[in-house]
Amino acid sequence: MSSDVVIRAASLAKGFESYRKPSDRLKRSVLSLLSGLAPVPALRESLRRRAQACARMFWALKDVDFEITRGETVGIIGRNGSGKSTLLQIICGTLAPTNGAVETRGRIAALLELGSGFDAEYSGRENIYINGQLHGLTREQIDSRVDDIIAFADIGHFIDQPVKTYSSGMFVRLAFAVIAHVDADILVIDEALAVGDAFFTQKCMRFLRRFQQTGTVLFVSHDSSAIRSLCDRVIWLDRGVMRESGSAKTVCMSYFEAFYRKRGDDGVPRVESDTKKFDASVISNEPRADQRSRFPHNALEVLPPLPSIDLDPHELPAQRDAMLIESATLTNTKGSAVTWVTGGERVSLRIRIRRTGSDTPHVAFFVKDRLGQPLFGDDSVFALRQTGSSSPNVSHIVAEFRFDMPVLPPGDYAFTVLVTAPSDSGTRVLDCVHDAIIVKSESARVATGLVGVPMNRIELFVRETA
């Protein structure tokens, strides 16, 4: 196997025996025993065939071939029963293939079935040692990491309670905390993050983004947005057969097209064009008068490029070196805290920071969805250039961003706030608070895409032509 290939499946197949009635299982066991004792080869072969005829073989996987290289993030999609979990179990070594083989290179950490690898009678702390040893760590290595694992899981006093008292969310927290600290080369995740709360999901996504820079990820999910956001490549399994492998966007489109075709195109709208009968056009909305006065017709030509903070939201530090940010609040026009939105609300984000030097730092924020994708944000660089630096005697600075909330799909959204300063190498992060504010969107008005845009006016003109 090439040094760049970390997972290779060759003619992989997995079959499970099933029986029409319970007596067939007993009959198969007896015939198999007799075939092993038969002295005559012809009789032995006859008994073996009769034993095989008692069972029916269900093939969960059939002739699956693929290679995954180091550093790739590969998604696996398919309907329930398509063989996704079976494939992951074979890759992790918890299930043996019927035919073919799988080769892996490096340590594998897996988050498969909820609670797998845990003993329900032991406490969470004891299960850290059990699960860590299953992943190849020595007791000394676990001793050095147990505090970090407990802090990552963040389940409080339940860490010393029996695992059988845990909720599904606590199971996932502890299991993910363990696999995040075993120095794995390959991470395998099977739909486990769906039960986590908003804060923990954001923490997991930050870990995954960092892990993707050096490790290989296998990710199974029914959430196409998660697949497209995280994965470089996607494998589509259908009834145990690999239907397609390619880019996330292409394979996901093929998968959903096949799904709707199978349903008989029920509920799938189609647009048919017939220029002989109709000529249709959509009239775009005109800006309001105040917008026209602020943004002239040739605004794109006359406005200078705006300065901004050049940072990748996925590469922000996970730990706080300096506690400069003291508070962050999101309020409406009445001054009340905003915890849920429907879109279009006028809000104010106030970030209070402690000043440590003579220069006024830059303040910025990002809003991320549950997958950690940055949706929008802004910074104070342009405002600072307009107003200039504050007095050196000022001990605190408050940055306020006023904006209208976009229309977001239903779900939880996290605000990350940060303080930066310019440096010779670009931008230096002085302090960063992940998930400083969590808001829930209850909107049902998003038609297409990640965010919705409030429509002031839509008109459709249809004119018959000769």
mmCIF file of C-alpha atoms in Angstrom, residues 4 6 68-73 185 211-217 232:
data_model
loop_
_atom_site.group_PDB
_atom_site.id
_atom_site.type_symbol
_atom_site.label_atom_id
_atom_site.label_comp_id
_atom_site.label_asym_id
_atom_site.label_seq_id
_atom_site.Cartn_x
_atom_site.Cartn_y
_atom_site.Cartn_z
ATOM 1 C CA ASP A 4 -0.158 8.205 1.059
ATOM 2 C CA VAL A 6 -4.273 5.064 4.680
ATOM 3 C CA ILE A 68 -8.526 7.014 0.906
ATOM 4 C CA THR A 69 -5.331 9.040 1.129
ATOM 5 C CA ARG A 70 -3.790 10.755 4.121
ATOM 6 C CA GLY A 71 -5.471 14.051 5.010
ATOM 7 C CA GLU A 72 -8.706 13.389 3.119
ATOM 8 C CA THR A 73 -12.147 13.877 4.651
ATOM 9 C CA ASP A 185 -4.465 9.194 12.509
ATOM 10 C CA PHE A 211 -7.929 17.522 12.888
ATOM 11 C CA GLN A 212 -8.635 17.777 9.150
ATOM 12 C CA GLN A 213 -5.381 19.683 8.666
ATOM 13 C CA THR A 214 -3.300 16.606 9.551
ATOM 14 C CA GLY A 215 -5.585 13.568 9.858
ATOM 15 C CA THR A 216 -8.058 11.520 7.838
ATOM 16 C CA VAL A 217 -11.782 11.613 8.603
ATOM 17 C CA ASP A 232 -13.573 16.564 0.191
#
